[in-house]
Short mmCIF file of C-alpha atoms and ligand atoms in Angstrom, two decimals:
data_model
loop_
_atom_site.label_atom_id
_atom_site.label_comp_id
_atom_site.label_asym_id
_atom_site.label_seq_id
_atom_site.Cartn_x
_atom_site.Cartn_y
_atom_site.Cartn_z
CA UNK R 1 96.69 112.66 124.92
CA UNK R 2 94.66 112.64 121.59
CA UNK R 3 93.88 109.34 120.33
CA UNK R 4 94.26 109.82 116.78
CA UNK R 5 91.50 107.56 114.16
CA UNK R 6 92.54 104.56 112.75
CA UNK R 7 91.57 104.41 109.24
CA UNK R 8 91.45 101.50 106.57
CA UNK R 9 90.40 103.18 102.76
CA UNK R 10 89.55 101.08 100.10
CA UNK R 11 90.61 102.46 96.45
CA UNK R 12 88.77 100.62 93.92
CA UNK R 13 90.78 102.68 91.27
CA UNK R 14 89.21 102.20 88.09
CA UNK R 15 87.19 98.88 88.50
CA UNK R 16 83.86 98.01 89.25
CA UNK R 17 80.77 99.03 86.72
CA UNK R 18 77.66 100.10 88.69
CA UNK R 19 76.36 96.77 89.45
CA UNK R 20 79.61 95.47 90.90
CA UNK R 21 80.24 98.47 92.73
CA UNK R 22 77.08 98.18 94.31
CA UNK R 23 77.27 95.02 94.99
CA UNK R 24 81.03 95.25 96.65
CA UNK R 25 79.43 98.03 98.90
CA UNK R 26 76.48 96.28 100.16
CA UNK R 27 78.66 93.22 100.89
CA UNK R 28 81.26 95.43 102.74
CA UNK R 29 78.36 97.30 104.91
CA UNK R 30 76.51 94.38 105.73
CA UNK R 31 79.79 92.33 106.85
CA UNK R 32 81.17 95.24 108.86
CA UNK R 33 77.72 95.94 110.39
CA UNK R 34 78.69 96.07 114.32
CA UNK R 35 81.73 94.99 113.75
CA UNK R 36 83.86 98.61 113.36
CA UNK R 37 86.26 98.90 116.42
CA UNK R 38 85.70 102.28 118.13
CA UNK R 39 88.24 105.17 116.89
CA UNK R 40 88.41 103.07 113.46
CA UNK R 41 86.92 104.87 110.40
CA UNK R 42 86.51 103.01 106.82
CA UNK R 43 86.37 105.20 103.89
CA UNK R 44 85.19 103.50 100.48
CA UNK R 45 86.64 105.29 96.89
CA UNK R 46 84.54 104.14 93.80
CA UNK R 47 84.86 105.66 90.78
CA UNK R 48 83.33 109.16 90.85
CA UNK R 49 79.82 107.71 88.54
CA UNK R 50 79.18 105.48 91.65
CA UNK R 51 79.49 107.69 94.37
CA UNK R 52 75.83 108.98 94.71
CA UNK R 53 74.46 105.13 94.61
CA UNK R 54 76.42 104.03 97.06
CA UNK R 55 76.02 106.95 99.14
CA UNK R 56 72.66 105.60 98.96
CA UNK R 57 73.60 102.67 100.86
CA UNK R 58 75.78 103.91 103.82
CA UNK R 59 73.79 104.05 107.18
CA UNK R 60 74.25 108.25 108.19
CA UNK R 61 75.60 107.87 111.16
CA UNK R 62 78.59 105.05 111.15
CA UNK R 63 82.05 104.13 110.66
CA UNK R 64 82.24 103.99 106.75
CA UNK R 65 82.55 107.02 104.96
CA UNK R 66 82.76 107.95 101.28
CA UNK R 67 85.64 109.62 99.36
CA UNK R 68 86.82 109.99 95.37
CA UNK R 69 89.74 109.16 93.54
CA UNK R 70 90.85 112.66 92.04
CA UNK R 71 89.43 115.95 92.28
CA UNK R 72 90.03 119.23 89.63
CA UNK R 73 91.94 121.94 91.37
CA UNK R 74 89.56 125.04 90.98
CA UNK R 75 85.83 124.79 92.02
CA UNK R 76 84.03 124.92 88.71
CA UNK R 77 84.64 126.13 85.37
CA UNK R 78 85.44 124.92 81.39
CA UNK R 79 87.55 122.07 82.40
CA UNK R 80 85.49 119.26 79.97
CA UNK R 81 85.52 116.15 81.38
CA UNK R 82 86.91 117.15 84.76
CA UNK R 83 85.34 116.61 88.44
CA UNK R 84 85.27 119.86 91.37
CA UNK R 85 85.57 119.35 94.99
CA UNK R 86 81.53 120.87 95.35
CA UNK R 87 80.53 118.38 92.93
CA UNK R 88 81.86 115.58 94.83
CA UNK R 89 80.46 116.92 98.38
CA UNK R 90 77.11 117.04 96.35
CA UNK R 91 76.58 113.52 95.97
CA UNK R 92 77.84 112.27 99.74
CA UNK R 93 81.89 112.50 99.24
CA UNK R 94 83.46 113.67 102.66
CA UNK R 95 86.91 112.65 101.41
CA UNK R 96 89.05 112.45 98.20
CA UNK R 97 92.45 111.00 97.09
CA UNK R 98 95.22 113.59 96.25
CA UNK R 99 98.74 112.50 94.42
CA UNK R 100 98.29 108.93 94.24
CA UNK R 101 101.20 107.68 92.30
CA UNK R 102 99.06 107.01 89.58
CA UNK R 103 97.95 110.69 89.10
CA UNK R 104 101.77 111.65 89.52
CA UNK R 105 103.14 108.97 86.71
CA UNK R 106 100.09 108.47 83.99
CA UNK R 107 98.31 112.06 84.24
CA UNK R 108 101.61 114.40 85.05
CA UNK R 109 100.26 115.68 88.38
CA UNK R 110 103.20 117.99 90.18
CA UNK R 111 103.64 119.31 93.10
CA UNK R 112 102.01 122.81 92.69
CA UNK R 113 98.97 121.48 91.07
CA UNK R 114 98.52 119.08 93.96
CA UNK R 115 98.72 121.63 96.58
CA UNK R 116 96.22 123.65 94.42
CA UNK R 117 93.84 120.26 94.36
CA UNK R 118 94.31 119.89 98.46
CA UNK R 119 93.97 123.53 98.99
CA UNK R 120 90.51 123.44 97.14
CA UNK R 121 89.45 120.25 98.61
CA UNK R 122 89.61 121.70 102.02
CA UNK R 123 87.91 125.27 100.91
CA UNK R 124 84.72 122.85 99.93
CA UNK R 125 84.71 120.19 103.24
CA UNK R 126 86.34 117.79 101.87
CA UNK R 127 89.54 116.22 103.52
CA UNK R 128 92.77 115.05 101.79
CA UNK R 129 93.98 111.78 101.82
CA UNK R 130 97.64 112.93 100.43
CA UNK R 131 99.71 110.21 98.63
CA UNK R 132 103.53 110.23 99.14
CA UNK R 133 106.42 107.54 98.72
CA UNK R 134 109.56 107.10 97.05
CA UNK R 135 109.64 105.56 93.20
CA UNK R 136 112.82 103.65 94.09
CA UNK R 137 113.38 100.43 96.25
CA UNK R 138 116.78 100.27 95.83
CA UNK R 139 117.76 103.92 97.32
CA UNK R 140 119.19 104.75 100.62
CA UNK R 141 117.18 105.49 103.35
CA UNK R 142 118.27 108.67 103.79
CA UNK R 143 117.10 109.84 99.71
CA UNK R 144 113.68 107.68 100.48
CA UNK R 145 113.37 110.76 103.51
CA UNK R 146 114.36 113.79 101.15
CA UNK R 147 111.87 112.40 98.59
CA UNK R 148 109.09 112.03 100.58
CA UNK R 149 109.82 115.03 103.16
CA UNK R 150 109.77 117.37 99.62
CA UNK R 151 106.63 115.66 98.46
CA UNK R 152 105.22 117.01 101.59
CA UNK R 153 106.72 120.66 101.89
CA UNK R 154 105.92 121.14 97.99
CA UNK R 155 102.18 119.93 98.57
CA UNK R 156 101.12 120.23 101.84
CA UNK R 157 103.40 122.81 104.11
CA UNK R 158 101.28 126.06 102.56
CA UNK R 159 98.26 125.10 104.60
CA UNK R 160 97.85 126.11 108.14
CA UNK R 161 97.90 124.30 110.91
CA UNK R 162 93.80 124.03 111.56
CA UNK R 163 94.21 123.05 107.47
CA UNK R 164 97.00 120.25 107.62
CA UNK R 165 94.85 119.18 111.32
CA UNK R 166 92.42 117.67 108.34
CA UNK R 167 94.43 115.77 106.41
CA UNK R 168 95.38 112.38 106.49
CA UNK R 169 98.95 111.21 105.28
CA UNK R 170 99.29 107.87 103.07
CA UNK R 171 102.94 106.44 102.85
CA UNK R 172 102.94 104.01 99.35
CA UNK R 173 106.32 103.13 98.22
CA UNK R 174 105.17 103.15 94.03
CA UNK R 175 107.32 99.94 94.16
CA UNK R 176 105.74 97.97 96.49
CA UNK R 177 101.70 99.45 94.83
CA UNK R 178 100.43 96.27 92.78
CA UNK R 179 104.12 94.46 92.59
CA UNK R 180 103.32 92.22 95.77
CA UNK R 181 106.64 93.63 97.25
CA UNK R 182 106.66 95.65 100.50
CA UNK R 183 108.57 97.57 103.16
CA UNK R 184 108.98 95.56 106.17
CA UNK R 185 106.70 96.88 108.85
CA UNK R 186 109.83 97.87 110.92
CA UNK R 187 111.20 99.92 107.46
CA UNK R 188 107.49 101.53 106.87
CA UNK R 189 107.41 102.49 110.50
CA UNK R 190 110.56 103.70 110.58
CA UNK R 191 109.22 106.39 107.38
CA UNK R 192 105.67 106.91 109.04
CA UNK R 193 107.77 108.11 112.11
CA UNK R 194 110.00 110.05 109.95
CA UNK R 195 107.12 111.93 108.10
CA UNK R 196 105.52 112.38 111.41
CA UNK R 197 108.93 114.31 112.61
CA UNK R 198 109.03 116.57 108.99
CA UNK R 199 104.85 117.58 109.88
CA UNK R 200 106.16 117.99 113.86
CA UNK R 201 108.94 120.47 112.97
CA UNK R 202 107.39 122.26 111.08
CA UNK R 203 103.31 122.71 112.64
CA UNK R 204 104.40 121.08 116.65
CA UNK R 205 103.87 118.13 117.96
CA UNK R 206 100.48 118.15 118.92
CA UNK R 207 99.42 118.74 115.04
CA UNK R 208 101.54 115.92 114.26
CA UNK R 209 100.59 113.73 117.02
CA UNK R 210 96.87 114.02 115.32
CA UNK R 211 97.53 112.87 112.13
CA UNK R 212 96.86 109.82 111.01
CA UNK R 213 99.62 108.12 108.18
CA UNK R 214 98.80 105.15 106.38
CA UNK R 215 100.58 102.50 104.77
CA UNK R 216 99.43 101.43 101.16
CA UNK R 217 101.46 99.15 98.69
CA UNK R 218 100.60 95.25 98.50
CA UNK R 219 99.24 95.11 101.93
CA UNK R 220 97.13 92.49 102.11
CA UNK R 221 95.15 89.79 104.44
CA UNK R 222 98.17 88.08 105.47
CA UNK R 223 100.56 91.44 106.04
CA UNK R 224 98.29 94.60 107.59
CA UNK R 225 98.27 93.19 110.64
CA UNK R 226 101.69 93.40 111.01
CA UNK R 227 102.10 96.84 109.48
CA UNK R 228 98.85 97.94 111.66
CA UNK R 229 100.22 96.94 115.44
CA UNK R 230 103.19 99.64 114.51
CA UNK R 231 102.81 102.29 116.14
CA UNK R 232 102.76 105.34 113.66
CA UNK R 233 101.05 103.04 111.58
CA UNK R 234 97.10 104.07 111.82
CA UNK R 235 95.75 101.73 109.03
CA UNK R 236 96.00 101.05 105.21
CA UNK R 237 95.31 102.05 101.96
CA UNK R 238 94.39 99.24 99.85
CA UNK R 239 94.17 98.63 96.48
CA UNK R 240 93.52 95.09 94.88
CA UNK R 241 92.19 93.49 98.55
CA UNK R 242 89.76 95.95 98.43
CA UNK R 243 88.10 94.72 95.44
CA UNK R 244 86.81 91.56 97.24
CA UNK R 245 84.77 91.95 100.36
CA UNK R 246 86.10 89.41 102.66
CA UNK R 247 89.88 90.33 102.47
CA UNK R 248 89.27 93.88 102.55
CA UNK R 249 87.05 93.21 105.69
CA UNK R 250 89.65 90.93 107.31
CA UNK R 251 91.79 94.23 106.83
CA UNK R 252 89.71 96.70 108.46
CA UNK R 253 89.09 93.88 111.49
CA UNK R 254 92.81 93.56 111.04
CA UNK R 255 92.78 97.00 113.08
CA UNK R 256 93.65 96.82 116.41
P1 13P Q 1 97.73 97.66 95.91
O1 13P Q 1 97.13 97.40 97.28
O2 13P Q 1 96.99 96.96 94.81
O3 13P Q 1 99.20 97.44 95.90
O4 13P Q 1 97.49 99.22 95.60
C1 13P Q 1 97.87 100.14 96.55
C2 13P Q 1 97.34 101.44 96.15
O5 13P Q 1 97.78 102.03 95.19
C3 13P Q 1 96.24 102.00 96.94
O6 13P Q 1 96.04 103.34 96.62
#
């Protein structure tokens, strides 16, 4: 069978001036130098104004990768202030965030517009890490599914099956991002497996089978572990522990 990557991405979100960010990099490289399981791949996203320094940094061939934060939906244009996919490729990005929560609450980003934003990030190399999760702890299980499973028709279920083969799936509750509050690793593998099921029916099982689904929200030194040995669990995206080297490096060796 395929033995799908096990991934651990850092989002920085909007910390870190140059300096820091450099230094944060260098410290991450040199601690996980030899030290990246096979099958594990570690994907760093600085603000965009970083990205070609620390691109700088990364050994070519290796385990950590570069990605951004946000990318504009068409491929150039007069969109002032805004960031394209080609842009991003330019300066050493082979991956980029789409519908964090963030985007979705403080900058309006819907549905259509994100499937736009994943649509061109695949046209120009780049692959989707796709944000879902429910707003709501205190919900059923059953309207935590029908959330998520229409975040993912809405944004992701126009692409083909070679197209969805590229993208990787992160599960973040918005209640458990930054609140210290979290799923139990039984609850979040009980949605990873769910999500896995919604991308089964509709592209097979062997499509499914290959993507990997993260778990993001508060997971930490002391929890990824125990959200990482579940198994349709493949790794984390992490926010605050991966703004200090040594707990976002315990996470990644966290990785089974
Ligand atoms: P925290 O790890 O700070 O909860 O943030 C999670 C997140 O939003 C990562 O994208």
């Amino acid at each position: 069978m395929y033995v799908r990557s096990k991934i651990v991405v850092a989002n920085w979100k909007m910390h870190k001036d140059l300096g820091e960010g450099l230094r944060l990099a260098t410290e991450v490289i040199q601690m996980l130098h030899n030290q990246v399981k096979d099958k594990v791949q570690v994907i760093l996203l600085p603000p965009f104004i970083h990205l070609e320094a620390i691109s700088k940094l990364l050994p070519t061939a290796g385990p950590i990768h570069l990605g951004a934060q946000n990318c504009h939906e068409h491929a150039f244009g007069a969109f002032t202030g805004e960031i394209a996919a080609p842009m991003l490729r330019s300066v050493g990005a082979s991956f980029v965030l789409i519908g964090h929560s963030e985007r979705r609450h403080y900058f309006g980003e819907g549905s259509a517009l994100l499937a736009q934003k994943v649509s061109i990030a695949l046209i120009y190399g780049l692959r989707p890490i796709f944000c879902c999760g429910e707003v709501e702890q205190t919900c059923t299980v059953a309207w935590q599914e029908n959330f998520v499973e229409e975040q993912l028709a809405t944004s992701l279920f126009h692409l083909s099956a070679e197209q969805i083969a590229q993208v990787i799936v992160a599960y973040e509750p918005v209640w458990a991002i930054g609140t210290g509050r979290t799923p139990t690793p039984t609850q979040a593998q009980a949605m990873h497996q769910f999500i896995r099921y919604i991308i089964a029916s509709k592209y097979g099982e062997e499509v499914a089978s290959s993507i990997p689904i993260l778990y993001g929200g508060s997971c930490d030194t002391e929890n990824a572990r125990l959200f990482f040995t579940r198994p349709d669990v493949d790794g984390g995206l992490i926010g605050k522990a991966s703004l200090i080297a040594n707990s976002f490096v315990t996470i990644v060796k966290s990785l089974e």
